Short mmCIF file of C-alpha atoms and ligand atoms in Angstrom, two decimals:
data_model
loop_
_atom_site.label_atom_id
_atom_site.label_comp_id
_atom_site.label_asym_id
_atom_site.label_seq_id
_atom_site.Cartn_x
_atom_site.Cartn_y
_atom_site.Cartn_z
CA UNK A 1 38.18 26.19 7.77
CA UNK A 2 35.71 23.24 7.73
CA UNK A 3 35.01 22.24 3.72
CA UNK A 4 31.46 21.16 3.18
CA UNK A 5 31.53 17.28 2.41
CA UNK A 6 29.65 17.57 -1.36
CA UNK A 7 26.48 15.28 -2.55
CA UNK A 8 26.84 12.53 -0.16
CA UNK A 9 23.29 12.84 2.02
CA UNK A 10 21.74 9.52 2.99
CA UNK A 11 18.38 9.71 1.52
CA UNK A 12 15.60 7.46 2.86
CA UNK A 13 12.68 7.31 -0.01
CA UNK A 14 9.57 6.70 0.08
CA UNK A 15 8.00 5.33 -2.53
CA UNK A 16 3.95 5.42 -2.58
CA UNK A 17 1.24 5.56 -4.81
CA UNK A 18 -2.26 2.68 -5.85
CA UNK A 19 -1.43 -0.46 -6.50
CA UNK A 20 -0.28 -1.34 -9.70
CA UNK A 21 0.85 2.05 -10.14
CA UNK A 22 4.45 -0.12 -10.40
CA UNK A 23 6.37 0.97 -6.80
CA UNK A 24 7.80 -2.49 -6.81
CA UNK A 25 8.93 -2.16 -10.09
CA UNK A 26 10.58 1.07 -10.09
CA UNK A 27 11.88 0.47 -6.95
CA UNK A 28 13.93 -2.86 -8.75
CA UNK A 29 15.02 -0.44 -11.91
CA UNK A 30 16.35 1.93 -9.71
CA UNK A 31 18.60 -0.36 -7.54
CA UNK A 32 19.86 -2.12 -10.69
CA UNK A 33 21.12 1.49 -11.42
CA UNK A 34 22.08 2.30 -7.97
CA UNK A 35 23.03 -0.58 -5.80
CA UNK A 36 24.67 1.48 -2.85
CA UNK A 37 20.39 1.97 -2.35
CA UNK A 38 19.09 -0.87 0.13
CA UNK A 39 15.65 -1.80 0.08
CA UNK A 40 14.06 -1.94 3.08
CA UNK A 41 12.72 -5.36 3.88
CA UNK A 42 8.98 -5.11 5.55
CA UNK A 43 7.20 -7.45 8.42
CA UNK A 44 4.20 -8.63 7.09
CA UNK A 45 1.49 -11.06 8.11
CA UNK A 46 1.05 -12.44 4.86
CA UNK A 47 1.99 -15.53 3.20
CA UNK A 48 5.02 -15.61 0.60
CA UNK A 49 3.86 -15.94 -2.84
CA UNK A 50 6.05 -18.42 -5.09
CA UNK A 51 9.25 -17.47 -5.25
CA UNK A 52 8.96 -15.16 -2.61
CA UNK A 53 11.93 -15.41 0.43
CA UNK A 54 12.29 -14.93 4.07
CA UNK A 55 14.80 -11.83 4.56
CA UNK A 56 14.86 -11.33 0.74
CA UNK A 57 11.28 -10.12 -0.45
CA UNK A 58 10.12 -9.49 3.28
CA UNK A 59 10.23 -11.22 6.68
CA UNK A 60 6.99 -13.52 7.05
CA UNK A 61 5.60 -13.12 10.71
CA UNK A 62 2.72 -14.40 13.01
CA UNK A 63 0.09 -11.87 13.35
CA UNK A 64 0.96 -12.80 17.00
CA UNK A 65 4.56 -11.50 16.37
CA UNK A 66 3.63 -9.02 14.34
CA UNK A 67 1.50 -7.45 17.04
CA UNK A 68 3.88 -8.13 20.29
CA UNK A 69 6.21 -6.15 17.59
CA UNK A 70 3.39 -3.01 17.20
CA UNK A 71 3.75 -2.76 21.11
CA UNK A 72 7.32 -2.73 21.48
CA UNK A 73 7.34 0.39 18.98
CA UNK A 74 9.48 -1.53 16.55
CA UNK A 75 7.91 -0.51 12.82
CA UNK A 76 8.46 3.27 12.19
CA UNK A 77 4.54 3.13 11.00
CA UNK A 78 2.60 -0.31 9.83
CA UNK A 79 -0.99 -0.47 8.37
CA UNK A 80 -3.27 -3.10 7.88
CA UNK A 81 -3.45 -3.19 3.63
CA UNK A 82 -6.48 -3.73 1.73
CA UNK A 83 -8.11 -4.69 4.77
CA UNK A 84 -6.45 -8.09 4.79
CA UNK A 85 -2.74 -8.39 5.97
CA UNK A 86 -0.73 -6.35 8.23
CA UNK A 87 2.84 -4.88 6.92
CA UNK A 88 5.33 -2.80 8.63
CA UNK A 89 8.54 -0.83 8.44
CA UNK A 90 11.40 -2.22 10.73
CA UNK A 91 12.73 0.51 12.55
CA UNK A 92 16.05 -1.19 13.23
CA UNK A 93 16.22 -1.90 9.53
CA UNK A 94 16.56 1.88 8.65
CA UNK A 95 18.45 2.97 11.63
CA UNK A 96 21.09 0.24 10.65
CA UNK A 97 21.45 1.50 7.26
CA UNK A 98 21.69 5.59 7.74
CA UNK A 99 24.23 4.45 10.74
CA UNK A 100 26.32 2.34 8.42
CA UNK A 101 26.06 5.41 5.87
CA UNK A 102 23.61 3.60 3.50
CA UNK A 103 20.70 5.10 1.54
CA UNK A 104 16.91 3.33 1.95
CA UNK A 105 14.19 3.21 -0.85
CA UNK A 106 11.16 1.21 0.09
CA UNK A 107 7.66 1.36 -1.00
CA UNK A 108 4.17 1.96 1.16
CA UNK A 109 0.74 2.13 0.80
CA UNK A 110 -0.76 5.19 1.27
CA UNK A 111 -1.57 5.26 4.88
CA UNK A 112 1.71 3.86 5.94
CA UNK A 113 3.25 7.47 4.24
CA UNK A 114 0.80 9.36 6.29
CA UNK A 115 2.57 8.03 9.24
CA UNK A 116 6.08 7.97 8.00
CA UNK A 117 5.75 12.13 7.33
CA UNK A 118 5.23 12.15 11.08
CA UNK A 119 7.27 9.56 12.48
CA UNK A 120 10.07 10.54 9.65
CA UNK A 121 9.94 13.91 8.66
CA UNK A 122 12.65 13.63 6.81
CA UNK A 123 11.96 11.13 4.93
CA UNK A 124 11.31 12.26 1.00
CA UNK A 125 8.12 11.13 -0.60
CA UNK A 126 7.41 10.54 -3.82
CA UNK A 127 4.09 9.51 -5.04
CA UNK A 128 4.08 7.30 -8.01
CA UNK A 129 1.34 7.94 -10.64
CA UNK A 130 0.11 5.88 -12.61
CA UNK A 131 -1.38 6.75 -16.27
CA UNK A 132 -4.71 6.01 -15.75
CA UNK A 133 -7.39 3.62 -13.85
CA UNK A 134 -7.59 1.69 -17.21
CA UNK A 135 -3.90 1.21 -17.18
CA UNK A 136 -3.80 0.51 -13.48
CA UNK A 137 -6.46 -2.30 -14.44
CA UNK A 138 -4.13 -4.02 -16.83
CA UNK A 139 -1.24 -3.81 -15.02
CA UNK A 140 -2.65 -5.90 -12.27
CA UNK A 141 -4.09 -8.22 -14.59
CA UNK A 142 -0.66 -8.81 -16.19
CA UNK A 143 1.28 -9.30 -13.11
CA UNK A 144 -1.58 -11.97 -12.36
CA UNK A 145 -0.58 -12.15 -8.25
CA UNK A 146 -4.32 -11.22 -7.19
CA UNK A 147 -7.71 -13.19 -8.23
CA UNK A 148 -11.21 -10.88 -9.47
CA UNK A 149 -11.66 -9.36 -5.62
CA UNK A 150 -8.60 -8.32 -4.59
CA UNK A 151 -8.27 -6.75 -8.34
CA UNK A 152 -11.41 -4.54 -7.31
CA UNK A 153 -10.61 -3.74 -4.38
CA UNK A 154 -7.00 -2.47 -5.15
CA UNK A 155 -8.70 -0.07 -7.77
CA UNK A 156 -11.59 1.25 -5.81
CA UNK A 157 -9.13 1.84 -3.27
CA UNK A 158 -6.58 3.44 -5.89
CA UNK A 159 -9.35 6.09 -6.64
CA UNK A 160 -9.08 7.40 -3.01
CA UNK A 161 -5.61 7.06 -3.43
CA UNK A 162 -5.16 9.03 -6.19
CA UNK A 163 -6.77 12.43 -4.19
CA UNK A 164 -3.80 12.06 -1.81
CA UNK A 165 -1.00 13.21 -4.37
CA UNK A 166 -0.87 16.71 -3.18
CA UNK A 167 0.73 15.53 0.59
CA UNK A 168 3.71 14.19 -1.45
CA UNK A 169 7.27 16.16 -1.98
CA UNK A 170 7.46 14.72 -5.64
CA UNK A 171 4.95 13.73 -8.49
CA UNK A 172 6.88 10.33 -10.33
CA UNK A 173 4.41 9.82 -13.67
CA UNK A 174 5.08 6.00 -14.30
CA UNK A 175 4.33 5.58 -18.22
CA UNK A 176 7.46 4.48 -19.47
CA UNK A 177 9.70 2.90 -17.04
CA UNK A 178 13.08 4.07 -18.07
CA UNK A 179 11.47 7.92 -18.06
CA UNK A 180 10.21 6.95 -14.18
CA UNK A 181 13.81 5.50 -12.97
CA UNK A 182 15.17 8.85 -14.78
CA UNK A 183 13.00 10.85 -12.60
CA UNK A 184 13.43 8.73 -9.38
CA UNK A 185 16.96 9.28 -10.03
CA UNK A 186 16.72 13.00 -10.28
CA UNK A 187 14.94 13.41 -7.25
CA UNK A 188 17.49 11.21 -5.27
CA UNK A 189 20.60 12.93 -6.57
CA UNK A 190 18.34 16.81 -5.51
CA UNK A 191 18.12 15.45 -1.87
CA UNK A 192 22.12 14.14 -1.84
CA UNK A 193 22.62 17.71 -3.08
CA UNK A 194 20.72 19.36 -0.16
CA UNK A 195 23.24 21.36 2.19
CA UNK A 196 23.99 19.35 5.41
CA UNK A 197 21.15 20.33 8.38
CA UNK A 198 18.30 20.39 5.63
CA UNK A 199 17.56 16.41 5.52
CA UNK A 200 19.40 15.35 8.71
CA UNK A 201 17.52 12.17 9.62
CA UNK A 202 16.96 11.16 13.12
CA UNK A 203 15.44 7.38 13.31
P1 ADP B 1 3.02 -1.81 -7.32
O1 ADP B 1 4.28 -2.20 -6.60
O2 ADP B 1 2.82 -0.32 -7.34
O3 ADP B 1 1.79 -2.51 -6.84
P2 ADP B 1 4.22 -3.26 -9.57
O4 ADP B 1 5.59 -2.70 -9.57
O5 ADP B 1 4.03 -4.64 -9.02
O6 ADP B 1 3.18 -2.23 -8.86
O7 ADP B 1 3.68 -3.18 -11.07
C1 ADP B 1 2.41 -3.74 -11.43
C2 ADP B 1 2.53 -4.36 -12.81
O8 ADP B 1 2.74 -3.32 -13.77
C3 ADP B 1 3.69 -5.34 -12.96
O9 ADP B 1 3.25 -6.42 -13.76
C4 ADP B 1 4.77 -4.52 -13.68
O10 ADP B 1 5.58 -5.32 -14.47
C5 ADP B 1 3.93 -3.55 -14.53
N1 ADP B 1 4.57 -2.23 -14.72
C6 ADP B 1 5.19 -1.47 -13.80
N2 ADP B 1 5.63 -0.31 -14.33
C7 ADP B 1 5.27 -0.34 -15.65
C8 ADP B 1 5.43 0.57 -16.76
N3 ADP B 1 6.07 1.74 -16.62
N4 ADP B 1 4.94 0.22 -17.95
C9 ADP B 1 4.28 -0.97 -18.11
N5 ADP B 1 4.10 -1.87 -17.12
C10 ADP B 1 4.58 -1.57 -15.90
P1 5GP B 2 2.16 -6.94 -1.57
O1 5GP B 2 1.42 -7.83 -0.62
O2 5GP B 2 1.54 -6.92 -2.96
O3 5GP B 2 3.65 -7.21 -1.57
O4 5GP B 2 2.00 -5.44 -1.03
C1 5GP B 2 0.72 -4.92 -0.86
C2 5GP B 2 0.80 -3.47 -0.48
O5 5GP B 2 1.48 -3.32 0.78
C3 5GP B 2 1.58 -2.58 -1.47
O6 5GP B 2 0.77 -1.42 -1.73
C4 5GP B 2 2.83 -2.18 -0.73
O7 5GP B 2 3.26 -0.87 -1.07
C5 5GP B 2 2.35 -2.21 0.71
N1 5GP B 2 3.47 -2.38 1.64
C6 5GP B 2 4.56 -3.17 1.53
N2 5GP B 2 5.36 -3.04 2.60
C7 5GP B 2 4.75 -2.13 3.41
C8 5GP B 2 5.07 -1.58 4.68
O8 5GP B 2 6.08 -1.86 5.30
N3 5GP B 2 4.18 -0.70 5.20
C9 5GP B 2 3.02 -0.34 4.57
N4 5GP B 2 2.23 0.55 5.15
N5 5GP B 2 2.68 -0.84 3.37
C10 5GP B 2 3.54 -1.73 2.80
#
């Protein structure tokens, strides 16, 4: 008799949701808790911010490279974000992982999930929500990265954002962090519960 192999599903999650709605964030409070996770490293176009590291935080490309990499059908979905800079999900990157037996968490912006629900059905979704537009405001104003502009375009933008919730497999309310990661957590440990043939991936 074969013995079912118990709670030990690779999980690639998606983490999406506005701006400032604090992806990045929970995404770093959740690895602390869980480093078997690996976060999946993007291609984008833009430039690093201080700090910021080739390989580490994301590869930095050429919008030439970037593009010759669209054509080859490397990125499992890429968008151009806030109109400015183009971003993208390795394939390889993900394929490497689930082959090695390794769990992915990454975040996207809301178009980029649109694709990944095609591209990666199996891929579980959670849409991050933030408290409110006010608080959404003063989170981007705290973490300082973006001048006046890009601060109102990220929240126009959010309000779009917000009407996309109900495509999502899980609703993540990000008021306090710890209650988030909690909930992040839960949703992860559901999917390495599911019975083998429900979340096969296929990259
Ligand atoms: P996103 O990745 O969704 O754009 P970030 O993770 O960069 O958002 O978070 C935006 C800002 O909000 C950061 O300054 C971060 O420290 C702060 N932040 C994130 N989550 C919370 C929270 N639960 N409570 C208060 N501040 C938060
Ligand atoms: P930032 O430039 O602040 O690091 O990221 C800007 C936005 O790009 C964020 O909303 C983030 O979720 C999104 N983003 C980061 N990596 C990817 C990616 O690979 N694909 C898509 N579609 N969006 C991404």
């Amino acid at each position: 008799m074969s013995y079912p192999v118990h709670g030990d599903q690779t999980v690639f999650l998606v983490l999406s949701g506005p701006s400032g709605a604090g992806k990045s964030t929970l995404i770093s409070s959740f690895l602390r808790r869980r480093p078997e996770f690996v976060r999946c490293i993007s291609v984008t176009t833009r430039q690093p911010r201080p700090g910021e590291r080739h390989g580490i935080d994301y590869f930095f490309t050429t919008t030439d490279e970037f593009n010759r990499m669209v054509l080859d059908g490397a990125f499992l979905e890429h968008a151009q974000v806030f109109g400015q800079h183009s971003y993208g999900t390795p394939r390889s990157f993900v394929a490497e992982n689930f082959a090695a037996g390794r769990s992915v968490i990454k975040d996207v912006d809301v178009q980029g999930a649109i694709q990944i629900r095609r591209s990666f059905p199996t891929a579980v979704q959670v849409f991050v929500v933030p408290p409110s537009r006010e608080e959404i405001e003063r989170r981007l104003r705290t973490r300082a990265t973006e001048g006046e502009e890009a601060i109102r375009r990220r929240l126009s933008e959010a309000q779009l954002e917000l009407m996309q919730w109900a495509e999502y497999d899980y609703l993540v309310y990000n008021g306090d962090l710890e209650v988030a990661v909690d909930d992040v957590a839960a949703v992860v440990r559901a999917e390495q519960l599911k019975a083998p043939g429900r979340g096969t991936h296929r990259v």
